[in-house]
Amino acid sequence: MEEWNETYEQWLEWMDQGAYLNLREDLNEENPANVAEFLEELPVEKKLFVFRLLSRDMAADAFSFLDNDTQEMLVTSISDNEVRNIVDNMFLDDTVDFLEEAPPELVGKVLRNTHPETRKLINQFLHYPENSAGSLMTVEFVHLNEAMTAGRAMELIRKIGLDKETIYTCYVLDRKNRLIGVVPLRTLLLADEKTRVGELMEEDVIRVTTLDDQEEAAAVFRKYSLMALPVVDGEERLVGIITIDDIVDVIDEETTEDMEKMAALLPSDDEYLKTPVTKLAKNRIVWLCVLMISGTLSSMIIGGYQSILDEAVQLATFIPVLTGTGGNAGSQASAMIIRGMALDEVRPRDSLRVLGKEIQVGLICGMLLGTLNMVKQTIFSPATNVMVDLTVSISMGAVVVVAKAMGCLLPIGAKVCKLDPAIMAGPLITTVVDAVALLIFFNIASSLVL
């Protein structure tokens, strides 16, 4: 990081001094991701100038790392010929990623300046459902036929490999372009040159279809530790591959979305500092209203048991402790289950096993918390009615058990109903558990205190 800061300062110094030849030479030898970061930090009036210092290859590579705002600004400002150079040198999936977020006029400008075959592929990709495997894939992959020898395959890879996004895994197709096997580059390198690809390939190929959800593709990558994943159509024809860099982006997006839902926010793809205040408020107010309205249920329950509170005023002081403990216990369980479902470790069919496990955890935690509360009250609040202390301790144990059970069942229920389990976390489950905790508390109190 320190070395990068020194490089960044050096580039700024060269810009101030007008040493543009030095800047150009250094930029074109740098990692494209670092060049993109440097461009994003520059004032708007300097971005275009510095971008035009880049070589054709570096401009295309760095462009794919830029944020959407900078990409749109550059495409709007540069000439048609420069747009053509960028598109021709970018991998197809990076071009599609940009166009999916770009306004219509920029999409038109890019498509006008692409080769007809590339334009056809881009349009095909743009018509795949959003967040599907088809929308993620690239067509820059190496494909072989089974009759080819290992030596001939290596010659082909040397010839076309530079334009492919990955060459580490090669795909074997039949005459109808159906995927029949895969062969790692390492296998080809170590094999006898006269050995046929059909003898070297692995026929059991892990694949997804174009319409599979991107989360399913991410789960496959995670389960099998893949670097690339073939994508086939309904007739098992290979139409593209998904590479690990795209899946990392998907995992990042899905994690962010789940975090936002768990915090009772509407998901947003925008960066925080670039999001207008009005949009931030809009993303939050919906769930705040839902939680406020659902929170009135707790007020209604308290009002319905007002007579109990009138008889034992001390009970009211323990309501925040009980509801807080219940909410925390429920949130712990829901967080674990949501994570388990995200990693495909927990499935709806496991609901009874999960429920049994969480009830056992709840019993242990509930008994310990109830006992600790009784000891605390005895030592620090000896003036409190003993039956009130007993009521709170028993209620706390029961609330923890019920909260753990609800915390595991609600996310599983959401999954069964085709909803995102993440919505059953944090604020929402706390609100539900609060109401249940109050019902348990007042019913136990009516038996022990009154």
Tab-separated table of C-alpha atoms in Angstrom:
chain	number	residue	atom	x	y	z
A	1	MET	CA	0.000	0.000	0.000
A	2	GLU	CA	2.833	2.398	0.845
A	3	GLU	CA	4.499	1.666	-2.506
A	4	TRP	CA	1.223	2.346	-4.322
A	5	ASN	CA	0.825	5.683	-2.506
A	6	GLU	CA	4.317	6.704	-3.623
A	7	THR	CA	3.493	5.744	-7.225
A	8	TYR	CA	0.237	7.690	-7.072
A	9	GLU	CA	2.017	10.801	-5.773
A	10	GLN	CA	4.677	10.446	-8.492
A	11	TRP	CA	2.012	10.394	-11.210
A	12	LEU	CA	0.361	13.498	-9.792
A	13	GLU	CA	3.732	15.237	-9.655
A	14	TRP	CA	4.447	14.402	-13.306
A	15	MET	CA	1.045	15.793	-14.262
A	16	ASP	CA	1.781	19.055	-12.445
A	17	GLN	CA	5.198	19.267	-14.121
A	18	GLY	CA	3.839	18.420	-17.569
A	19	ALA	CA	6.051	15.310	-17.774
A	20	TYR	CA	3.448	13.455	-19.800
A	21	LEU	CA	5.906	11.127	-21.568
A	22	ASN	CA	7.066	9.795	-18.208
A	23	LEU	CA	3.472	9.473	-17.052
A	24	ARG	CA	2.422	7.653	-20.215
A	25	GLU	CA	5.312	5.200	-20.041
A	26	ASP	CA	4.652	4.425	-16.374
A	27	LEU	CA	0.881	4.078	-16.749
A	28	ASN	CA	1.194	1.641	-19.635
A	29	GLU	CA	3.425	-0.634	-17.565
A	30	GLU	CA	1.187	-0.556	-14.487
A	31	ASN	CA	-1.550	-2.974	-13.427
A	32	PRO	CA	-4.840	-1.952	-15.140
A	33	ALA	CA	-6.725	-1.977	-11.817
A	34	ASN	CA	-4.284	0.591	-10.386
A	35	VAL	CA	-4.568	2.744	-13.504
A	36	ALA	CA	-8.359	2.674	-13.182
A	37	GLU	CA	-8.136	3.683	-9.517
A	38	PHE	CA	-5.865	6.599	-10.449
A	39	LEU	CA	-8.289	7.762	-13.155
A	40	GLU	CA	-11.242	7.664	-10.771
A	41	GLU	CA	-9.444	9.918	-8.299
A	42	LEU	CA	-8.632	12.595	-10.885
A	43	PRO	CA	-10.793	15.686	-11.428
A	44	VAL	CA	-13.301	15.307	-14.271
A	45	GLU	CA	-11.420	17.691	-16.565
A	46	LYS	CA	-8.237	15.552	-16.344
A	47	LYS	CA	-9.741	12.064	-16.654
A	48	LEU	CA	-10.132	12.167	-20.431
A	49	PHE	CA	-6.655	13.594	-21.002
A	50	VAL	CA	-4.959	10.892	-18.935
A	51	PHE	CA	-7.132	8.160	-20.473
A	52	ARG	CA	-5.912	9.181	-23.929
A	53	LEU	CA	-2.307	8.707	-22.779
A	54	LEU	CA	-2.963	4.991	-22.435
A	55	SER	CA	-2.113	2.463	-25.108
A	56	ARG	CA	-4.962	0.713	-26.894
A	57	ASP	CA	-4.624	-2.470	-24.844
A	58	MET	CA	-4.196	-0.663	-21.524
A	59	ALA	CA	-7.165	1.613	-22.229
A	60	ALA	CA	-9.414	-1.406	-22.793
A	61	ASP	CA	-8.097	-3.261	-19.738
A	62	ALA	CA	-8.356	-0.256	-17.421
A	63	PHE	CA	-11.807	0.670	-18.744
A	64	SER	CA	-13.250	-2.618	-17.479
A	65	PHE	CA	-12.136	-1.729	-13.907
A	66	LEU	CA	-13.640	1.778	-13.878
A	67	ASP	CA	-16.867	2.623	-12.058
A	68	ASN	CA	-19.998	3.176	-14.148
A	69	ASP	CA	-19.938	6.976	-13.868
A	70	THR	CA	-16.383	7.247	-15.192
A	71	GLN	CA	-17.078	4.750	-17.976
A	72	GLU	CA	-20.125	6.716	-19.125
A	73	MET	CA	-18.233	10.014	-19.007
A	74	LEU	CA	-15.404	8.624	-21.140
A	75	VAL	CA	-17.650	6.981	-23.747
A	76	THR	CA	-19.631	10.200	-24.037
A	77	SER	CA	-16.449	12.232	-24.568
A	78	ILE	CA	-14.293	10.081	-26.850
A	79	SER	CA	-14.605	9.616	-30.595
A	80	ASP	CA	-16.323	6.724	-32.373
A	81	ASN	CA	-12.945	5.342	-33.410
A	82	GLU	CA	-11.764	5.322	-29.773
A	83	VAL	CA	-14.954	3.557	-28.703
A	84	ARG	CA	-14.336	0.933	-31.391
A	85	ASN	CA	-10.782	0.387	-30.157
A	86	ILE	CA	-11.965	-0.124	-26.592
A	87	VAL	CA	-14.735	-2.563	-27.491
A	88	ASP	CA	-12.491	-4.531	-29.850
A	89	ASN	CA	-9.922	-5.029	-27.092
A	90	MET	CA	-12.261	-5.712	-24.179
A	91	PHE	CA	-13.539	-9.144	-23.267
A	92	LEU	CA	-17.167	-9.536	-24.233
A	93	ASP	CA	-18.481	-10.067	-20.696
A	94	ASP	CA	-16.865	-6.797	-19.541
A	95	THR	CA	-18.503	-4.963	-22.447
A	96	VAL	CA	-21.889	-6.449	-21.562
A	97	ASP	CA	-21.451	-5.519	-17.886
A	98	PHE	CA	-20.895	-1.894	-18.900
A	99	LEU	CA	-23.809	-1.795	-21.338
A	100	GLU	CA	-26.225	-3.284	-18.793
A	101	GLU	CA	-25.755	-0.201	-16.610
A	102	ALA	CA	-25.324	2.417	-19.356
A	103	PRO	CA	-28.107	4.760	-20.554
A	104	PRO	CA	-29.685	3.971	-23.963
A	105	GLU	CA	-27.807	6.660	-25.894
A	106	LEU	CA	-24.429	5.254	-24.810
A	107	VAL	CA	-25.524	1.709	-25.612
A	108	GLY	CA	-26.416	2.902	-29.103
A	109	LYS	CA	-23.046	4.616	-29.524
A	110	VAL	CA	-21.156	1.485	-28.499
A	111	LEU	CA	-23.226	-0.855	-30.667
A	112	ARG	CA	-22.796	1.404	-33.696
A	113	ASN	CA	-19.043	1.070	-33.356
A	114	THR	CA	-18.711	-2.672	-32.980
A	115	HIS	CA	-18.138	-5.403	-35.519
A	116	PRO	CA	-21.451	-6.931	-36.740
A	117	GLU	CA	-20.650	-10.327	-35.205
A	118	THR	CA	-19.725	-8.740	-31.866
A	119	ARG	CA	-22.880	-6.607	-31.988
A	120	LYS	CA	-24.960	-9.732	-32.515
A	121	LEU	CA	-23.354	-11.425	-29.511
A	122	ILE	CA	-23.797	-8.354	-27.314
A	123	ASN	CA	-27.486	-8.115	-28.188
A	124	GLN	CA	-27.865	-11.807	-27.435
A	125	PHE	CA	-26.253	-11.382	-24.012
A	126	LEU	CA	-28.330	-8.308	-23.200
A	127	HIS	CA	-31.489	-10.340	-23.736
A	128	TYR	CA	-30.615	-12.933	-21.121
A	129	PRO	CA	-32.520	-12.413	-17.845
A	130	GLU	CA	-30.772	-10.149	-15.368
A	131	ASN	CA	-28.717	-12.072	-12.788
A	132	SER	CA	-28.798	-15.254	-14.886
A	133	ALA	CA	-25.779	-17.372	-15.792
A	134	GLY	CA	-26.238	-16.318	-19.431
A	135	SER	CA	-25.819	-12.645	-18.534
A	136	LEU	CA	-22.489	-13.394	-16.812
A	137	MET	CA	-20.764	-15.593	-19.357
A	138	THR	CA	-18.154	-14.776	-21.952
A	139	VAL	CA	-17.602	-16.429	-25.327
A	140	GLU	CA	-13.811	-16.106	-25.234
A	141	PHE	CA	-12.889	-19.721	-24.481
A	142	VAL	CA	-10.850	-22.487	-26.146
A	143	HIS	CA	-12.809	-25.360	-27.675
A	144	LEU	CA	-11.362	-28.520	-29.211
A	145	ASN	CA	-12.674	-31.652	-30.894
A	146	GLU	CA	-12.047	-35.146	-29.582
A	147	ALA	CA	-10.226	-36.370	-32.714
A	148	MET	CA	-7.556	-33.678	-32.372
A	149	THR	CA	-4.133	-34.715	-31.049
A	150	ALA	CA	-2.573	-33.105	-27.987
A	151	GLY	CA	0.139	-31.582	-30.179
A	152	ARG	CA	-2.404	-30.032	-32.547
A	153	ALA	CA	-4.398	-28.748	-29.578
A	154	MET	CA	-1.333	-26.982	-28.165
A	155	GLU	CA	-0.664	-25.363	-31.551
A	156	LEU	CA	-4.242	-24.069	-31.607
A	157	ILE	CA	-3.993	-22.694	-28.067
A	158	ARG	CA	-0.776	-20.840	-28.923
A	159	LYS	CA	-2.505	-19.346	-31.958
A	160	ILE	CA	-5.776	-18.175	-30.378
A	161	GLY	CA	-5.036	-18.199	-26.641
A	162	LEU	CA	-4.092	-14.524	-26.413
A	163	ASP	CA	-7.650	-13.481	-27.262
A	164	LYS	CA	-9.292	-15.874	-24.808
A	165	GLU	CA	-10.231	-14.967	-21.267
A	166	THR	CA	-8.841	-18.235	-19.943
A	167	ILE	CA	-6.901	-21.132	-21.457
A	168	TYR	CA	-6.436	-23.235	-18.323
A	169	THR	CA	-9.455	-25.366	-19.149
A	170	CYS	CA	-10.329	-26.338	-22.726
A	171	TYR	CA	-13.754	-27.592	-23.753
A	172	VAL	CA	-14.346	-30.513	-26.094
A	173	LEU	CA	-17.343	-30.231	-28.434
A	174	ASP	CA	-18.954	-32.604	-30.904
A	175	ARG	CA	-20.029	-31.648	-34.437
A	176	LYS	CA	-23.229	-30.043	-33.120
A	177	ASN	CA	-21.282	-27.912	-30.597
A	178	ARG	CA	-22.569	-29.989	-27.697
A	179	LEU	CA	-20.270	-30.140	-24.683
A	180	ILE	CA	-18.893	-33.657	-24.293
A	181	GLY	CA	-15.814	-33.134	-22.133
A	182	VAL	CA	-13.142	-30.887	-20.663
A	183	VAL	CA	-9.375	-31.159	-20.717
A	184	PRO	CA	-7.061	-29.062	-18.492
A	185	LEU	CA	-4.134	-27.306	-20.139
A	186	ARG	CA	-1.803	-29.131	-17.773
A	187	THR	CA	-3.004	-32.481	-19.126
A	188	LEU	CA	-2.296	-31.381	-22.694
A	189	LEU	CA	1.163	-30.118	-21.781
A	190	LEU	CA	2.187	-33.372	-20.128
A	191	ALA	CA	0.570	-35.731	-22.646
A	192	ASP	CA	2.232	-37.355	-25.635
A	193	GLU	CA	1.740	-35.136	-28.679
A	194	LYS	CA	0.077	-37.945	-30.619
A	195	THR	CA	-2.507	-38.764	-27.951
A	196	ARG	CA	-6.043	-37.838	-28.981
A	197	VAL	CA	-7.956	-35.249	-26.977
A	198	GLY	CA	-10.823	-37.748	-26.665
A	199	GLU	CA	-8.552	-40.000	-24.620
A	200	LEU	CA	-7.430	-37.175	-22.341
A	201	MET	CA	-10.726	-35.404	-21.682
A	202	GLU	CA	-12.902	-35.756	-18.591
A	203	GLU	CA	-16.430	-36.633	-19.653
A	204	ASP	CA	-18.162	-35.822	-16.373
A	205	VAL	CA	-18.485	-32.063	-16.887
A	206	ILE	CA	-19.943	-29.727	-14.262
A	207	ARG	CA	-22.083	-27.129	-16.030
A	208	VAL	CA	-24.958	-24.661	-15.674
A	209	THR	CA	-27.572	-23.505	-18.175
A	210	THR	CA	-28.023	-19.987	-19.497
A	211	LEU	CA	-31.196	-19.448	-17.444
A	212	ASP	CA	-29.822	-20.664	-14.106
A	213	ASP	CA	-29.607	-17.975	-11.438
A	214	GLN	CA	-26.187	-16.441	-10.816
A	215	GLU	CA	-26.382	-17.541	-7.173
A	216	GLU	CA	-26.622	-21.155	-8.342
A	217	ALA	CA	-23.528	-20.640	-10.483
A	218	ALA	CA	-21.710	-19.125	-7.496
A	219	ALA	CA	-22.684	-22.131	-5.362
A	220	VAL	CA	-21.245	-24.483	-8.012
A	221	PHE	CA	-17.974	-22.519	-8.081
A	222	ARG	CA	-17.758	-22.662	-4.303
A	223	LYS	CA	-18.585	-26.368	-4.054
A	224	TYR	CA	-16.158	-27.573	-6.723
A	225	SER	CA	-13.422	-24.885	-6.387
A	226	LEU	CA	-13.592	-24.033	-10.085
A	227	MET	CA	-11.727	-21.400	-12.084
A	228	ALA	CA	-14.229	-21.478	-14.962
A	229	LEU	CA	-17.679	-22.968	-15.482
A	230	PRO	CA	-19.235	-23.901	-18.857
A	231	VAL	CA	-22.698	-22.571	-19.707
A	232	VAL	CA	-24.918	-24.602	-22.041
A	233	ASP	CA	-28.281	-23.955	-23.664
A	234	GLY	CA	-31.329	-26.216	-23.581
A	235	GLU	CA	-29.771	-28.566	-26.147
A	236	GLU	CA	-26.481	-28.934	-24.243
A	237	ARG	CA	-24.613	-26.751	-26.741
A	238	LEU	CA	-21.761	-24.792	-25.193
A	239	VAL	CA	-22.547	-21.087	-25.538
A	240	GLY	CA	-20.088	-19.567	-23.079
A	241	ILE	CA	-18.167	-19.851	-19.829
A	242	ILE	CA	-18.236	-17.999	-16.523
A	243	THR	CA	-14.840	-17.147	-15.049
A	244	ILE	CA	-13.893	-16.774	-11.408
A	245	ASP	CA	-13.502	-12.971	-11.581
A	246	ASP	CA	-17.170	-12.603	-12.524
A	247	ILE	CA	-18.269	-14.950	-9.750
A	248	VAL	CA	-16.282	-12.949	-7.185
A	249	ASP	CA	-18.325	-9.921	-8.256
A	250	VAL	CA	-21.550	-11.932	-7.906
A	251	ILE	CA	-20.626	-13.122	-4.412
A	252	ASP	CA	-19.787	-9.535	-3.455
A	253	GLU	CA	-23.138	-8.287	-4.810
A	254	GLU	CA	-25.156	-11.034	-3.142
A	255	THR	CA	-23.380	-10.564	0.183
A	256	THR	CA	-24.009	-6.829	0.067
A	257	GLU	CA	-27.664	-7.399	-0.813
A	258	ASP	CA	-28.109	-9.840	2.068
A	259	MET	CA	-26.455	-7.421	4.496
A	260	GLU	CA	-28.795	-4.650	3.380
A	261	LYS	CA	-31.862	-6.842	3.755
A	262	MET	CA	-30.703	-8.049	7.176
A	263	ALA	CA	-30.427	-4.404	8.230
A	264	ALA	CA	-33.950	-3.671	6.896
A	265	LEU	CA	-32.802	-1.715	3.841
A	266	LEU	CA	-33.979	-1.957	0.260
A	267	PRO	CA	-31.027	-3.284	-1.801
A	268	SER	CA	-29.118	-0.755	-3.897
A	269	ASP	CA	-26.272	-1.177	-6.388
A	270	ASP	CA	-25.027	2.381	-5.928
A	271	GLU	CA	-21.948	3.347	-3.928
A	272	TYR	CA	-22.811	4.992	-0.619
A	273	LEU	CA	-20.945	8.268	-1.193
A	274	LYS	CA	-22.417	8.596	-4.704
A	275	THR	CA	-26.015	7.905	-3.633
A	276	PRO	CA	-28.251	10.976	-3.162
A	277	VAL	CA	-29.666	11.548	0.324
A	278	THR	CA	-33.217	11.260	-1.019
A	279	LYS	CA	-32.500	7.789	-2.422
A	280	LEU	CA	-30.874	6.657	0.827
A	281	ALA	CA	-33.969	7.817	2.708
A	282	LYS	CA	-36.247	6.082	0.193
A	283	ASN	CA	-34.357	2.813	0.633
A	284	ARG	CA	-34.791	2.977	4.396
A	285	ILE	CA	-38.214	4.470	5.008
A	286	VAL	CA	-40.203	1.502	3.647
A	287	TRP	CA	-38.872	-0.963	6.188
A	288	LEU	CA	-38.902	1.639	8.950
A	289	CYS	CA	-42.622	2.110	8.351
A	290	VAL	CA	-43.231	-1.648	8.319
A	291	LEU	CA	-41.285	-2.107	11.557
A	292	MET	CA	-43.001	0.850	13.206
A	293	ILE	CA	-46.440	-0.513	12.359
A	294	SER	CA	-45.512	-4.025	13.446
A	295	GLY	CA	-44.039	-2.553	16.638
A	296	THR	CA	-47.485	-1.294	17.624
A	297	LEU	CA	-48.347	-4.935	18.256
A	298	SER	CA	-46.100	-4.854	21.309
A	299	SER	CA	-47.841	-1.702	22.529
A	300	MET	CA	-51.222	-3.399	22.118
A	301	ILE	CA	-50.046	-6.430	24.095
A	302	ILE	CA	-48.763	-4.241	26.922
A	303	GLY	CA	-52.041	-2.340	26.929
A	304	GLY	CA	-53.994	-5.596	27.104
A	305	TYR	CA	-52.142	-6.641	30.245
A	306	GLN	CA	-52.232	-3.239	31.938
A	307	SER	CA	-54.062	-4.712	34.928
A	308	ILE	CA	-51.095	-6.989	35.665
A	309	LEU	CA	-48.693	-4.047	35.533
A	310	ASP	CA	-50.968	-2.066	37.860
A	311	GLU	CA	-50.811	-4.890	40.393
A	312	ALA	CA	-47.028	-5.414	40.089
A	313	VAL	CA	-45.396	-2.224	38.848
A	314	GLN	CA	-41.926	-3.727	39.193
A	315	LEU	CA	-42.661	-6.024	36.234
A	316	ALA	CA	-42.564	-3.074	33.828
A	317	THR	CA	-38.893	-2.415	34.528
A	318	PHE	CA	-37.947	-5.850	33.160
A	319	ILE	CA	-39.745	-5.576	29.813
A	320	PRO	CA	-36.735	-4.038	27.952
A	321	VAL	CA	-34.422	-6.746	29.327
A	322	LEU	CA	-36.699	-9.564	28.208
A	323	THR	CA	-37.449	-8.204	24.750
A	324	GLY	CA	-33.798	-7.313	24.178
A	325	THR	CA	-32.607	-10.769	25.227
A	326	GLY	CA	-35.223	-12.445	23.048
A	327	GLY	CA	-34.360	-10.300	20.040
A	328	ASN	CA	-30.656	-11.014	20.417
A	329	ALA	CA	-31.258	-14.764	20.768
A	330	GLY	CA	-33.481	-14.813	17.681
A	331	SER	CA	-31.016	-12.767	15.651
A	332	GLN	CA	-28.180	-15.146	16.532
A	333	ALA	CA	-30.139	-18.151	15.312
A	334	SER	CA	-31.420	-16.475	12.142
A	335	ALA	CA	-27.918	-15.246	11.222
A	336	MET	CA	-26.505	-18.765	11.488
A	337	ILE	CA	-29.334	-20.305	9.446
A	338	ILE	CA	-29.234	-17.612	6.760
A	339	ARG	CA	-25.490	-18.130	6.388
A	340	GLY	CA	-26.001	-21.900	6.266
A	341	MET	CA	-28.588	-21.579	3.510
A	342	ALA	CA	-26.401	-19.157	1.559
A	343	LEU	CA	-23.597	-21.756	1.603
A	344	ASP	CA	-26.081	-24.551	0.831
A	345	GLU	CA	-25.264	-26.207	4.175
A	346	VAL	CA	-28.884	-25.939	5.379
A	347	ARG	CA	-31.912	-26.804	3.253
A	348	PRO	CA	-35.659	-26.650	3.968
A	349	ARG	CA	-35.722	-30.432	4.343
A	350	ASP	CA	-33.391	-30.009	7.349
A	351	SER	CA	-35.930	-27.883	9.253
A	352	LEU	CA	-36.736	-30.496	11.945
A	353	ARG	CA	-33.056	-31.203	12.627
A	354	VAL	CA	-32.319	-27.488	12.773
A	355	LEU	CA	-35.298	-26.848	15.069
A	356	GLY	CA	-34.234	-29.633	17.442
A	357	LYS	CA	-30.704	-28.300	17.583
A	358	GLU	CA	-31.767	-24.703	18.226
A	359	ILE	CA	-34.217	-25.763	20.947
A	360	GLN	CA	-31.378	-27.585	22.710
A	361	VAL	CA	-29.158	-24.507	22.380
A	362	GLY	CA	-32.055	-22.366	23.633
A	363	LEU	CA	-32.589	-24.573	26.676
A	364	ILE	CA	-28.924	-24.364	27.656
A	365	CYS	CA	-28.665	-20.600	27.083
A	366	GLY	CA	-32.095	-19.959	28.627
A	367	MET	CA	-31.331	-21.837	31.841
A	368	LEU	CA	-27.977	-20.096	32.207
A	369	LEU	CA	-29.441	-16.643	31.586
A	370	GLY	CA	-32.402	-17.265	33.882
A	371	THR	CA	-30.118	-18.465	36.673
A	372	LEU	CA	-27.746	-15.535	36.165
A	373	ASN	CA	-30.668	-13.106	36.323
A	374	MET	CA	-31.889	-14.659	39.590
A	375	VAL	CA	-28.421	-14.385	41.129
A	376	LYS	CA	-28.068	-10.791	39.899
A	377	GLN	CA	-31.409	-9.757	41.391
A	378	THR	CA	-30.658	-11.467	44.697
A	379	ILE	CA	-27.309	-9.700	45.083
A	380	PHE	CA	-27.954	-6.263	43.576
A	381	SER	CA	-31.736	-5.819	44.031
A	382	PRO	CA	-32.693	-7.632	47.248
A	383	ALA	CA	-35.702	-5.326	47.715
A	384	THR	CA	-37.443	-6.668	44.612
A	385	ASN	CA	-40.302	-9.103	45.207
A	386	VAL	CA	-38.927	-12.656	44.984
A	387	MET	CA	-41.872	-13.782	42.867
A	388	VAL	CA	-41.173	-10.969	40.407
A	389	ASP	CA	-37.539	-12.117	40.150
A	390	LEU	CA	-38.680	-15.706	39.625
A	391	THR	CA	-41.189	-14.611	36.981
A	392	VAL	CA	-38.523	-12.713	35.052
A	393	SER	CA	-36.018	-15.576	35.248
A	394	ILE	CA	-38.488	-18.229	34.102
A	395	SER	CA	-39.772	-15.929	31.360
A	396	MET	CA	-36.244	-15.250	30.184
A	397	GLY	CA	-35.494	-18.950	29.825
A	398	ALA	CA	-38.726	-19.569	27.935
A	399	VAL	CA	-38.265	-16.520	25.698
A	400	VAL	CA	-34.755	-17.601	24.688
A	401	VAL	CA	-35.984	-21.080	23.694
A	402	VAL	CA	-38.869	-19.694	21.649
A	403	ALA	CA	-36.685	-16.994	20.075
A	404	LYS	CA	-34.105	-19.577	18.972
A	405	ALA	CA	-36.865	-21.692	17.440
A	406	MET	CA	-38.379	-18.732	15.592
A	407	GLY	CA	-34.950	-17.529	14.506
A	408	CYS	CA	-34.310	-20.775	12.647
A	409	LEU	CA	-37.811	-21.448	11.312
A	410	LEU	CA	-38.630	-18.008	9.890
A	411	PRO	CA	-35.694	-17.909	7.384
A	412	ILE	CA	-36.446	-21.498	6.318
A	413	GLY	CA	-40.104	-20.565	5.886
A	414	ALA	CA	-39.108	-17.607	3.742
A	415	LYS	CA	-37.018	-19.912	1.552
A	416	VAL	CA	-39.962	-22.294	1.120
A	417	CYS	CA	-42.138	-19.317	0.079
A	418	LYS	CA	-39.534	-18.325	-2.569
A	419	LEU	CA	-38.473	-15.250	-0.571
A	420	ASP	CA	-34.955	-14.185	0.369
A	421	PRO	CA	-34.228	-15.623	3.853
A	422	ALA	CA	-32.211	-12.479	4.652
A	423	ILE	CA	-35.413	-10.500	5.179
A	424	MET	CA	-36.070	-12.625	8.275
A	425	ALA	CA	-33.087	-11.227	10.140
A	426	GLY	CA	-32.152	-8.341	12.354
A	427	PRO	CA	-34.924	-5.795	12.900
A	428	LEU	CA	-37.790	-7.896	11.559
A	429	ILE	CA	-37.193	-10.971	13.683
A	430	THR	CA	-36.521	-8.752	16.703
A	431	THR	CA	-39.924	-7.118	16.270
A	432	VAL	CA	-41.694	-10.493	16.004
A	433	VAL	CA	-39.829	-11.944	18.989
A	434	ASP	CA	-40.641	-8.843	21.095
A	435	ALA	CA	-44.354	-9.504	20.744
A	436	VAL	CA	-43.970	-13.200	21.586
A	437	ALA	CA	-41.726	-12.391	24.569
A	438	LEU	CA	-44.345	-10.063	26.017
A	439	LEU	CA	-47.070	-12.698	25.692
A	440	ILE	CA	-44.889	-15.269	27.477
A	441	PHE	CA	-43.902	-12.790	30.184
A	442	PHE	CA	-47.416	-11.608	31.019
A	443	ASN	CA	-48.897	-15.113	31.001
A	444	ILE	CA	-46.244	-16.380	33.416
A	445	ALA	CA	-46.677	-13.259	35.544
A	446	SER	CA	-50.429	-13.788	35.762
A	447	SER	CA	-49.768	-17.243	37.216
A	448	LEU	CA	-46.929	-16.461	39.638
A	449	VAL	CA	-47.299	-12.842	40.711
A	450	LEU	CA	-51.062	-12.231	40.902
